[in-house]
Coordinates of N, CA and C and ligand atoms in Angstrom, one line a residue:
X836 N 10.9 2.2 -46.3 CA 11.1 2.2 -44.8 C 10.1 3.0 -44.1
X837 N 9.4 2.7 -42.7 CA 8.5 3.2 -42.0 C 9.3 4.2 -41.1
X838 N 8.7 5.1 -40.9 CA 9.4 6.4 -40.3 C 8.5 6.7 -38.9
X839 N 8.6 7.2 -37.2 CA 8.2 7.1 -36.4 C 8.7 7.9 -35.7
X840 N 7.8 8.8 -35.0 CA 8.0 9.8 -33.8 C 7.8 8.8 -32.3
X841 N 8.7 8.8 -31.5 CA 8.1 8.2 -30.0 C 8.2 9.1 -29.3
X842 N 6.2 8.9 -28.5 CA 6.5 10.0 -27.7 C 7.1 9.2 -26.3
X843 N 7.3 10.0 -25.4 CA 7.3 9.5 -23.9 C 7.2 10.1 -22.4
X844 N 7.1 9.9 -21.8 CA 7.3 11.3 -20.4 C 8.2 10.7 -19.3
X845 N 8.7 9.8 -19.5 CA 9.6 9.2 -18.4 C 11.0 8.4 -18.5
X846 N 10.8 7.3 -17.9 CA 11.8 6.3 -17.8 C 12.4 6.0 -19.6
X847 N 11.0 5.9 -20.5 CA 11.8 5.3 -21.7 C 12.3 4.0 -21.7
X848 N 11.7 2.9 -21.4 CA 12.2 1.7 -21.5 C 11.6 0.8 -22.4
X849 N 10.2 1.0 -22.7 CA 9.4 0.9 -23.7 C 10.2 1.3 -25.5
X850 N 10.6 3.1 -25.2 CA 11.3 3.2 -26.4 C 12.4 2.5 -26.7
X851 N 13.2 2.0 -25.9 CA 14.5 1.7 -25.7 C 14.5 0.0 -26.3
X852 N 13.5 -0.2 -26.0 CA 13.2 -1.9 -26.4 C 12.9 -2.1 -28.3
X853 N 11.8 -1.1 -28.3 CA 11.6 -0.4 -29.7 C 13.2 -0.4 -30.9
X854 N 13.8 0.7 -30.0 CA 14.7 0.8 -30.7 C 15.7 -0.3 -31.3
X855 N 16.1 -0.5 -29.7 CA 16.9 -1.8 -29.3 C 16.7 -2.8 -30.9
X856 N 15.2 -3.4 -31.0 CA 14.9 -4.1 -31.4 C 15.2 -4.3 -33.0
X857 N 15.4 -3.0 -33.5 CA 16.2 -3.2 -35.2 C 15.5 -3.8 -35.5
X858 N 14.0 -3.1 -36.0 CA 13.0 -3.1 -36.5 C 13.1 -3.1 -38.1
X859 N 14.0 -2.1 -37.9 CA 14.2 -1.1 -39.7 C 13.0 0.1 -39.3
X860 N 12.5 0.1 -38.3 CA 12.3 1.3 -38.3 C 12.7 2.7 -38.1
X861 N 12.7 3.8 -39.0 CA 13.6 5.2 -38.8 C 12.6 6.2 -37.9
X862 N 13.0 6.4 -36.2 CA 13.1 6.8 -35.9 C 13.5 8.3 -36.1
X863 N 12.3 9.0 -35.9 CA 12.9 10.6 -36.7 C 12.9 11.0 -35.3
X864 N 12.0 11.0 -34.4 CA 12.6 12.1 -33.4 C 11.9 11.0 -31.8
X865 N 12.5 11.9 -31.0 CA 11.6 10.9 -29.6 C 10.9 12.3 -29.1
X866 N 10.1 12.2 -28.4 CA 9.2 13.6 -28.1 C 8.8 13.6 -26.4
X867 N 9.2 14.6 -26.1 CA 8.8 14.7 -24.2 C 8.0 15.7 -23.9
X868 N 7.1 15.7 -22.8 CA 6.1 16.4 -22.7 C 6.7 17.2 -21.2
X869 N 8.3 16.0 -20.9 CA 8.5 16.6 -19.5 C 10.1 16.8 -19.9
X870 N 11.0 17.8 -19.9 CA 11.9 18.1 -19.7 C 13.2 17.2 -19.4
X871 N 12.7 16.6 -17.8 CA 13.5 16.0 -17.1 C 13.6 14.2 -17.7
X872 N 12.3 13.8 -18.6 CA 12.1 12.5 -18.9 C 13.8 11.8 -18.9
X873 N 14.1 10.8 -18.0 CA 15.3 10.3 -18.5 C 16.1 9.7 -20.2
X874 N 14.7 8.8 -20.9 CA 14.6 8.5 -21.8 C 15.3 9.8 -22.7
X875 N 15.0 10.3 -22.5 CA 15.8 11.6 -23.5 C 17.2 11.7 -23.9
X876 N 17.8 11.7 -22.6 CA 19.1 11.6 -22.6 C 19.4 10.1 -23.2
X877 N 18.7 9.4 -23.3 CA 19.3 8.1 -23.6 C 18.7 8.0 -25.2
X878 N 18.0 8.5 -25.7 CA 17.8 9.1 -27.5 C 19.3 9.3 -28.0
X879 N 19.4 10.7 -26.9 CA 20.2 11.9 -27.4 C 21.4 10.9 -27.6
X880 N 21.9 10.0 -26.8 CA 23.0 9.2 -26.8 C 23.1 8.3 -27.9
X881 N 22.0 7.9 -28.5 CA 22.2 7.1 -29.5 C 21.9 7.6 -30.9
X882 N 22.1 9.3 -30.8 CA 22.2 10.1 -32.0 C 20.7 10.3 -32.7
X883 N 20.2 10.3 -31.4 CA 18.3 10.6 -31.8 C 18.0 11.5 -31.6
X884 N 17.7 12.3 -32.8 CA 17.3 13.9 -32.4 C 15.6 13.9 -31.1
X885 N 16.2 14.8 -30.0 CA 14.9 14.7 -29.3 C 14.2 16.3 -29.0
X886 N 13.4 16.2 -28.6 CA 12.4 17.7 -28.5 C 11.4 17.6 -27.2
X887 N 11.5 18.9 -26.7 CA 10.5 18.7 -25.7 C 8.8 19.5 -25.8
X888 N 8.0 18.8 -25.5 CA 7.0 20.1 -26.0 C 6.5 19.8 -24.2
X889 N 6.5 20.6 -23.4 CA 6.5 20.9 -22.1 C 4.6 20.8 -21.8
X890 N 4.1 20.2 -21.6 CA 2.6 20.8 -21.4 C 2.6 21.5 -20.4
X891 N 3.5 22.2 -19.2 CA 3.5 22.7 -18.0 C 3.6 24.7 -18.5
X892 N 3.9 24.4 -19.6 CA 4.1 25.8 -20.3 C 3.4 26.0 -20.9
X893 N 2.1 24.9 -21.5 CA 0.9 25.5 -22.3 C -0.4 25.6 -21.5
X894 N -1.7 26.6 -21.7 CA -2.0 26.9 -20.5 C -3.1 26.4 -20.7
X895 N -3.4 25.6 -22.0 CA -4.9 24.7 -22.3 C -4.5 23.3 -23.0
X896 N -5.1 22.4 -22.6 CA -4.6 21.1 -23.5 C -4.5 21.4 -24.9
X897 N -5.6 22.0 -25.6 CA -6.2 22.0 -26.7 C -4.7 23.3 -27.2
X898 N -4.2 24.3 -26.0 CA -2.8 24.6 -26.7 C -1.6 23.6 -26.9
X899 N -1.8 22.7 -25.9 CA -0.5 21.8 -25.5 C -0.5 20.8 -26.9
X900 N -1.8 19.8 -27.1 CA -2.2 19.6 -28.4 C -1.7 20.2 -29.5
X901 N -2.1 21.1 -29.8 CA -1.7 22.0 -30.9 C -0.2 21.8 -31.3
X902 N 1.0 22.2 -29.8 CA 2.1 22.4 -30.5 C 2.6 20.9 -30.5
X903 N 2.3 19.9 -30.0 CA 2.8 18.7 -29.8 C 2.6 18.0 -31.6
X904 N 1.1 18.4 -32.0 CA 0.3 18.3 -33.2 C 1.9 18.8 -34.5
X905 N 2.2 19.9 -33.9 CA 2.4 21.0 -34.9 C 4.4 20.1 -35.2
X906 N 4.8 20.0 -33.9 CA 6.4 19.0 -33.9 C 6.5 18.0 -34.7
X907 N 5.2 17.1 -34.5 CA 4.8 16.1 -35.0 C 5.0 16.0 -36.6
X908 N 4.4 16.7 -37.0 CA 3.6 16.9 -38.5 C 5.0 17.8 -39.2
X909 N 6.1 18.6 -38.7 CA 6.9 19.2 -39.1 C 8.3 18.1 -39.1
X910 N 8.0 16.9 -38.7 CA 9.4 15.4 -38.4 C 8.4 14.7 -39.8
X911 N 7.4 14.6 -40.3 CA 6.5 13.9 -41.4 C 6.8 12.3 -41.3
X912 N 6.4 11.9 -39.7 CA 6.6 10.8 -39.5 C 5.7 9.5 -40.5
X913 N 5.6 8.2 -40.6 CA 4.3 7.2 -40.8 C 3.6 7.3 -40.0
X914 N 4.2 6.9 -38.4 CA 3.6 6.5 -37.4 C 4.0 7.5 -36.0
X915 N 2.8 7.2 -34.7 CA 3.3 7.7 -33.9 C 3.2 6.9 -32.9
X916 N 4.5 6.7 -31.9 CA 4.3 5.4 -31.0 C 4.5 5.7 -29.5
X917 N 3.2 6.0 -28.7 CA 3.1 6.2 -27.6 C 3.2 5.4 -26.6
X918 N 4.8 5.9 -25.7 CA 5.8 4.8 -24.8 C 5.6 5.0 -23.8
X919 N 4.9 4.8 -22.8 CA 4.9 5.6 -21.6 C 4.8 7.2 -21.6
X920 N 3.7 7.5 -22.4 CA 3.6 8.6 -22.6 C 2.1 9.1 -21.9
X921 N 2.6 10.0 -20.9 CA 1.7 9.9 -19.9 C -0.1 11.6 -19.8
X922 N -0.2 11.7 -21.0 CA -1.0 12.9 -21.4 C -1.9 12.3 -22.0
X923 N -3.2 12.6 -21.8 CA -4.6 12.2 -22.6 C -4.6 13.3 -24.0
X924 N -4.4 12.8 -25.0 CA -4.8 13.8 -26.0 C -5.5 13.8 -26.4
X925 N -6.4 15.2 -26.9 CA -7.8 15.3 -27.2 C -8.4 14.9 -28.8
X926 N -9.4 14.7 -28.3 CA -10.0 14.5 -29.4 C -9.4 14.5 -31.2
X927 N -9.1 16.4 -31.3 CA -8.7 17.0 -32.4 C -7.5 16.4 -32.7
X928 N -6.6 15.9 -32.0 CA -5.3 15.4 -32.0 C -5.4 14.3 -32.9
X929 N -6.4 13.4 -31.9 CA -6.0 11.6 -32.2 C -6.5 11.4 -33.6
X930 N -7.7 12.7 -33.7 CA -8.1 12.1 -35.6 C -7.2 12.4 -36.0
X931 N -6.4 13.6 -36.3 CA -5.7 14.5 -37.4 C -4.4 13.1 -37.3
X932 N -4.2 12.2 -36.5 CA -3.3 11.0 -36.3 C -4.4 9.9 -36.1
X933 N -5.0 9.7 -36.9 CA -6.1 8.8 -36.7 C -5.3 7.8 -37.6
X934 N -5.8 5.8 -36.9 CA -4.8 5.1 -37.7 C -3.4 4.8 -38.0
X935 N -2.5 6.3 -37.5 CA -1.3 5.8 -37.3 C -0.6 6.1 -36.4
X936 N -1.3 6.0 -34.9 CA -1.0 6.2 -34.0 C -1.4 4.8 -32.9
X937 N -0.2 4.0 -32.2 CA -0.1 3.6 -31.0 C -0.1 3.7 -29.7
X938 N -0.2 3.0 -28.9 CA 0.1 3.2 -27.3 C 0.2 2.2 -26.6
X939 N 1.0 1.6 -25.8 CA 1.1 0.8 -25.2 C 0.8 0.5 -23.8
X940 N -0.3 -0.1 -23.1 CA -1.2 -0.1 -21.6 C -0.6 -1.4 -21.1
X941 N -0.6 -0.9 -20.0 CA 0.0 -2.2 -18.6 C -1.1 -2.8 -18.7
X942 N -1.8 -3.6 -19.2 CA -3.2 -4.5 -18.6 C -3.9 -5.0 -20.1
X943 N -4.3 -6.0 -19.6 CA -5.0 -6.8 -20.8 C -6.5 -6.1 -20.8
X944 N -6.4 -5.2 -21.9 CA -7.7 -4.2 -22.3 C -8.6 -5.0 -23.0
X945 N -10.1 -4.9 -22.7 CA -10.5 -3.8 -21.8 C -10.4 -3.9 -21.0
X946 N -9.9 -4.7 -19.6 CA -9.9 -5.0 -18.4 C -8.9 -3.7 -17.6
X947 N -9.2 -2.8 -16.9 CA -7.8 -2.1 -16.3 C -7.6 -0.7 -17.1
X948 N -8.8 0.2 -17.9 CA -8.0 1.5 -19.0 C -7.6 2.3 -17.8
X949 N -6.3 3.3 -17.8 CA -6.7 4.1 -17.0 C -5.4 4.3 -16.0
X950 N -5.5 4.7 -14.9 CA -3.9 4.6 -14.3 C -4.2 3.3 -13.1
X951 N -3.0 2.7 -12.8 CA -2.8 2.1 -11.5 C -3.2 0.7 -11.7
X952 N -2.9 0.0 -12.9 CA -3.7 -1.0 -13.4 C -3.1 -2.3 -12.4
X953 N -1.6 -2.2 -11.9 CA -1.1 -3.2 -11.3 C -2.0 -3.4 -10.2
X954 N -2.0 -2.2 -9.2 CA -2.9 -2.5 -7.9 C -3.8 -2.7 -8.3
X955 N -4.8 -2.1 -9.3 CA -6.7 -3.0 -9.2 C -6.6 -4.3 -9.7
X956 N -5.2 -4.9 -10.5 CA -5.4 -6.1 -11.0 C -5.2 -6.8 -9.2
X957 N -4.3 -6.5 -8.8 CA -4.2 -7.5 -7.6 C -5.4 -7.2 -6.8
X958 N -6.3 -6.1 -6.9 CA -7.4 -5.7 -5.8 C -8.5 -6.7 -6.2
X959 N -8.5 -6.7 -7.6 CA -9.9 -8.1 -8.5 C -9.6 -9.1 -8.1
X960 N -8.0 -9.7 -7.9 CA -8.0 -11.1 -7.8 C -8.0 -11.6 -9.0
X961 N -7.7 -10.8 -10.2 CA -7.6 -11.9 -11.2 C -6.2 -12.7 -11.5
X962 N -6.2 -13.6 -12.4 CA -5.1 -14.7 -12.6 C -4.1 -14.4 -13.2
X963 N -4.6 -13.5 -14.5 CA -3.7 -13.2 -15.6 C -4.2 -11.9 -15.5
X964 N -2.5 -11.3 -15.8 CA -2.9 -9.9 -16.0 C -1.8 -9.5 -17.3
X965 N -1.7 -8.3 -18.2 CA -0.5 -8.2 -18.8 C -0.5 -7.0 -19.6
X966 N -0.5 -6.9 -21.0 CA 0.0 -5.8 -21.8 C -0.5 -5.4 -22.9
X967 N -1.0 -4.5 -23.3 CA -1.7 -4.4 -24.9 C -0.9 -3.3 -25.4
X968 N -0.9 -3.6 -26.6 CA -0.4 -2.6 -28.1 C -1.9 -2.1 -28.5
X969 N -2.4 -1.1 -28.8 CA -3.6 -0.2 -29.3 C -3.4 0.9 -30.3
X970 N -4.4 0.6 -31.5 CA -4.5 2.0 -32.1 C -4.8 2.8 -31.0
X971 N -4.5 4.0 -30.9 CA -5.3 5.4 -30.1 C -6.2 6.2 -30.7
X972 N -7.7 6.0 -30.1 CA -8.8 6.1 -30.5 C -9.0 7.3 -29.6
X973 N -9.8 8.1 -29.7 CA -10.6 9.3 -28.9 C -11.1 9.0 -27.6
X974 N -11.4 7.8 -27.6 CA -11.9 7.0 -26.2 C -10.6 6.5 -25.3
X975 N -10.3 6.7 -24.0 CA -9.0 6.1 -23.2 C -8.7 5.1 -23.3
X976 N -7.7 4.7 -23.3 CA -7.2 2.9 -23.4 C -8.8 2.6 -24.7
X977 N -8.8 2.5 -25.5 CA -9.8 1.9 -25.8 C -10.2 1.5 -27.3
X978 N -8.9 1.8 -28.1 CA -9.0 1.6 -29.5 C -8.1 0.4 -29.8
X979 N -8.6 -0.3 -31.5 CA -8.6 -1.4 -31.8 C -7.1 -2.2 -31.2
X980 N -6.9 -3.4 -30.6 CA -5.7 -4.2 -30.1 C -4.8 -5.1 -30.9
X981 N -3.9 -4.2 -31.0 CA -3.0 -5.3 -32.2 C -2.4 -6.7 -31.5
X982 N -1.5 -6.5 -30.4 CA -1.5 -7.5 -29.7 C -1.2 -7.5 -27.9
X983 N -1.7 -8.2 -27.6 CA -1.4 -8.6 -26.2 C -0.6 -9.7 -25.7
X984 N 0.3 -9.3 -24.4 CA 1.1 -10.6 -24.0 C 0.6 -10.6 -22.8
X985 N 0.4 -12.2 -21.9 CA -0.8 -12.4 -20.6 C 1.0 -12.7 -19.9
X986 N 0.5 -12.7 -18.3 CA 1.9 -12.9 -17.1 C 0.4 -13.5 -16.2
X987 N 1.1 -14.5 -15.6 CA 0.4 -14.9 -14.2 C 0.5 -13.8 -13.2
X988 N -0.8 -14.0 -12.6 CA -0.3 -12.9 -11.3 C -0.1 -14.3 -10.0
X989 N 0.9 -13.7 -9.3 CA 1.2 -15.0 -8.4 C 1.1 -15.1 -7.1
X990 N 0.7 -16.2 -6.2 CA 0.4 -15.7 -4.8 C 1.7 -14.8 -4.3
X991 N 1.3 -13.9 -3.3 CA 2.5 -12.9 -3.0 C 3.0 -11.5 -3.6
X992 N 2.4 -11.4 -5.1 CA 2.7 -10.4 -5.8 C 2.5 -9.2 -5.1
X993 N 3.0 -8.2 -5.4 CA 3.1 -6.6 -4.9 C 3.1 -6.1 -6.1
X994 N 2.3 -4.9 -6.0 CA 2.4 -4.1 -7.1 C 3.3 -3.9 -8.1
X995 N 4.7 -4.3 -7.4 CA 6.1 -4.0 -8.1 C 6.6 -4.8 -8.3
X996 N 6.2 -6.2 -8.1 CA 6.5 -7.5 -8.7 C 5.6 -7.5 -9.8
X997 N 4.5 -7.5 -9.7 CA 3.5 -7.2 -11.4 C 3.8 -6.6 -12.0
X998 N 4.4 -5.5 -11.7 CA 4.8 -4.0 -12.4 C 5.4 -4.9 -13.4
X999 N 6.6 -5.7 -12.8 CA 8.0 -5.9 -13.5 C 7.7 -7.0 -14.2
X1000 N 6.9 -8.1 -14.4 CA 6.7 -9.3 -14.8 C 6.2 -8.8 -15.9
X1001 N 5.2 -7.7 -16.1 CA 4.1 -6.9 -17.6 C 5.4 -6.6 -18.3
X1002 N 6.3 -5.7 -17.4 CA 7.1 -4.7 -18.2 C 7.9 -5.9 -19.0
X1003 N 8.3 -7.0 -18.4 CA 9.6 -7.4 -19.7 C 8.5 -8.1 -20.8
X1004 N 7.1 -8.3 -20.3 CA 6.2 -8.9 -21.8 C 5.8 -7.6 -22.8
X1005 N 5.6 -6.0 -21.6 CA 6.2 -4.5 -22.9 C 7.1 -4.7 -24.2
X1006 N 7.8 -5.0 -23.5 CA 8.9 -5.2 -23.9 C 9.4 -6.1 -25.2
X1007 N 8.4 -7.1 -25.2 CA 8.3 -7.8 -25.8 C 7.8 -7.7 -27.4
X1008 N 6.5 -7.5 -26.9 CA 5.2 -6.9 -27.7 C 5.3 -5.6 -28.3
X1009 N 5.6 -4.6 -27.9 CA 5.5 -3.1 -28.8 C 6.8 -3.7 -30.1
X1010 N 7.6 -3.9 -29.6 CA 8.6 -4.4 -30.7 C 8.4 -5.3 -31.8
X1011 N 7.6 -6.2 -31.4 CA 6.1 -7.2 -32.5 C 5.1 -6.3 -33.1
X1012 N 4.8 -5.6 -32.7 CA 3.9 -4.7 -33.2 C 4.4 -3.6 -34.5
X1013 N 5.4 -3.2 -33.7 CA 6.7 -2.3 -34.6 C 7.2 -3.5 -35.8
X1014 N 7.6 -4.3 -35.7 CA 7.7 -5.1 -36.7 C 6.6 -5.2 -37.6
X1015 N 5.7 -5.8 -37.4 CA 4.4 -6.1 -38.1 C 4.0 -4.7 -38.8
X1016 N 3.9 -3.3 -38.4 CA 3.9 -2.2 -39.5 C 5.2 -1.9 -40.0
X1017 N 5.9 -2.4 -39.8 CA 7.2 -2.4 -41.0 C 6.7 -3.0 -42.2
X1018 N 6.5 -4.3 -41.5 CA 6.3 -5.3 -42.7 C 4.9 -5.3 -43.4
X1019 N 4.3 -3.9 -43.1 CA 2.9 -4.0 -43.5 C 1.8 -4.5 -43.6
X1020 N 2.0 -5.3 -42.3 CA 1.2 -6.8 -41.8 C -0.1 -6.3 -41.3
X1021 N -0.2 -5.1 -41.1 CA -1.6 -5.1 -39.8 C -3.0 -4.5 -40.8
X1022 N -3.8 -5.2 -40.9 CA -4.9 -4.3 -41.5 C -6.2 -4.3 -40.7
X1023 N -7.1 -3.5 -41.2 CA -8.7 -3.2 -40.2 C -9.6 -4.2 -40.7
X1024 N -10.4 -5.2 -40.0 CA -11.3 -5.7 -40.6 C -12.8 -4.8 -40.6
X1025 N -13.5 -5.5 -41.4 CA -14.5 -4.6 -41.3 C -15.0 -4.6 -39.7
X1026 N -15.7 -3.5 -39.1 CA -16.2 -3.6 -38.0 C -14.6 -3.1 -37.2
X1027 N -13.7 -3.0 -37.3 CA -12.8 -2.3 -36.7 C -11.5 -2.4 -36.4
X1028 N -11.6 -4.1 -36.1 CA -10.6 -5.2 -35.1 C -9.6 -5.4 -36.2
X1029 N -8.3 -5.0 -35.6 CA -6.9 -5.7 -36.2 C -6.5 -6.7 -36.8
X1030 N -6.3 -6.9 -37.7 CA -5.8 -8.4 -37.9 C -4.5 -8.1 -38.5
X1031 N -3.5 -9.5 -37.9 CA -2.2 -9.4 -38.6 C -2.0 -10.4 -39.9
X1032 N -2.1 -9.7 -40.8 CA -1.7 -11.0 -41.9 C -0.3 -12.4 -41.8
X1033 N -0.3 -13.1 -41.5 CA 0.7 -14.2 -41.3 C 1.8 -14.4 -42.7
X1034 N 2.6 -14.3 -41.9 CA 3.5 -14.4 -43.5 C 3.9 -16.2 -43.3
X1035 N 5.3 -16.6 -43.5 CA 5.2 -18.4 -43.6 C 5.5 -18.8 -42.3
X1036 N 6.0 -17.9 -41.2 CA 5.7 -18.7 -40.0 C 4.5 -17.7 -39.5
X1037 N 4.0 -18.2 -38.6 CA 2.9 -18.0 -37.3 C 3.8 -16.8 -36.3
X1038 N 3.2 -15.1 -36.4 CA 4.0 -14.8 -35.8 C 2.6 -14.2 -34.5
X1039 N 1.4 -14.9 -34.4 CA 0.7 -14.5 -33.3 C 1.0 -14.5 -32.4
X1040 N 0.2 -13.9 -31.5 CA 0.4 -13.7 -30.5 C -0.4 -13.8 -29.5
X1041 N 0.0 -14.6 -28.5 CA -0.9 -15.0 -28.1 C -0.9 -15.7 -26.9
X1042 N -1.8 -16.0 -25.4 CA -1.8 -16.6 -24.4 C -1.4 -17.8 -24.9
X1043 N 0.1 -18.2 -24.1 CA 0.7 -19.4 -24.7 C 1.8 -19.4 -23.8
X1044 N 2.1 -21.1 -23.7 CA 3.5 -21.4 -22.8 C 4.8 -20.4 -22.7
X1045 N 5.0 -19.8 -24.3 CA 6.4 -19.3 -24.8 C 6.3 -17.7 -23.6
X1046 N 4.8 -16.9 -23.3 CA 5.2 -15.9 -23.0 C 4.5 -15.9 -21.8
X1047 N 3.8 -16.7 -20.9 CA 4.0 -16.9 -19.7 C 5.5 -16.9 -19.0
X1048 N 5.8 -16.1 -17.9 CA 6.7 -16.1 -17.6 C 6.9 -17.0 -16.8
Ligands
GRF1622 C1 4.8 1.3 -19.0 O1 4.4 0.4 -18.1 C2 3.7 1.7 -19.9 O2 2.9 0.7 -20.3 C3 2.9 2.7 -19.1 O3 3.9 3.4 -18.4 C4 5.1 2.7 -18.3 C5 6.2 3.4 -19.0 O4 7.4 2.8 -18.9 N1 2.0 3.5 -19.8 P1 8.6 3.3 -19.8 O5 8.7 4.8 -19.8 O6 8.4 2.8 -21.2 O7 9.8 2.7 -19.2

């Protein structure tokens, strides 16, 4: 069985999907960087031990790192799966979790790394906008892509209508992804890029009728 720390700083609906999804993944702890994150309380309810490591209390990243580093490594997760988890961790972090570390971005990367991906997608005009699962690499939004799901953007859209059309293909996808390292599907090709091994059905993923919304 695959074992997993989620971090998060907010809402938690990303974890919630994760969970929801009865992966077989064991969930050792959920992790907040913010006190108030709602997601917490909703762990704590379903008997998930939770912890806060506050960065508002530590007075250098490279400290806030450190103890986040230190929670981490004392739960002896597989993986760590970043939900809406809203802190850039540095450098020293992402190697010492180099490989078995996720993150999930509003936007079809590279297109969008970064905050506020809904409004520059509607400000480009492009067609398709949506969601990626990523290793987390030292560079932002920017390490290898396990999988993406695309959403039309539609005449009319608002920020908050895109918002919500990505979020239920989130939703979708991190839980595909969490599957596939269960099942120890995902390996590195040479040169860097993801590949998911296929078992007897076709479980890609991929711009297609089924996940256009
Ligand atoms: C999601 O859109 C995620 O992709 C982004 O922040 C949002 C968090 O939502 N990084 P939630 O906390 O998982 O509900």
């Amino acid at each position: 069985m695959k074992s997993a720390v989620i971090l998060i700083s907010g809402r938690g609906s990303n974890m919630r999907a994760i969970v929801e999804a009865k992966t077989g993944l064991e969930v050792r702890a959920v992790v907040s960087n913010r006190p108030e994150a709602a997601g917490l309380a909703w762990a704590a309810g379903r008997g998930i031990p939770t912890r806060v490591v506050d960065h508002r209390a530590h007075g250098t990243r490279e400290a806030f790192d450190g103890k986040l580093a230190l929670e981490i490594e004392a739960l002896r997760p597989d993986i760590i799966l970043m939900a809406g988890f809203m802190r850039v961790l540095g450098e020293g972090f992402v190697r010492r979790f180099e490989r078995r570390m996720l993150n999930i971005h509003p936007s079809l990367l590279p297109a969008f790394p970064g905050l506020h991906t809904h409004r520059r997608a509607l400000e480009a005009g492009v067609k398709l906008h949506g969601a990626t699962v990523h290793y987390v690499t030292a560079a932002l939004d920017n390490g290898p892509i396990v999988v993406q799901g695309a959403v039309p953007v539609l005449a009319g859209d608002t920020e908050e209508s895109l918002a919500a059309r990505v979020l239920a293909v989130e939703h979708r996808i991190y839980p595909q992804a969490v599957r596939w390292l269960v099942e120890d599907r995902i390996e590195f090709a040479p040169g860097g890029v993801v590949q998911v091994r296929r078992s007897g059905v076709s479980t890609d993923w991929m711009v297609s009728p089924r996940n256009i919304e």
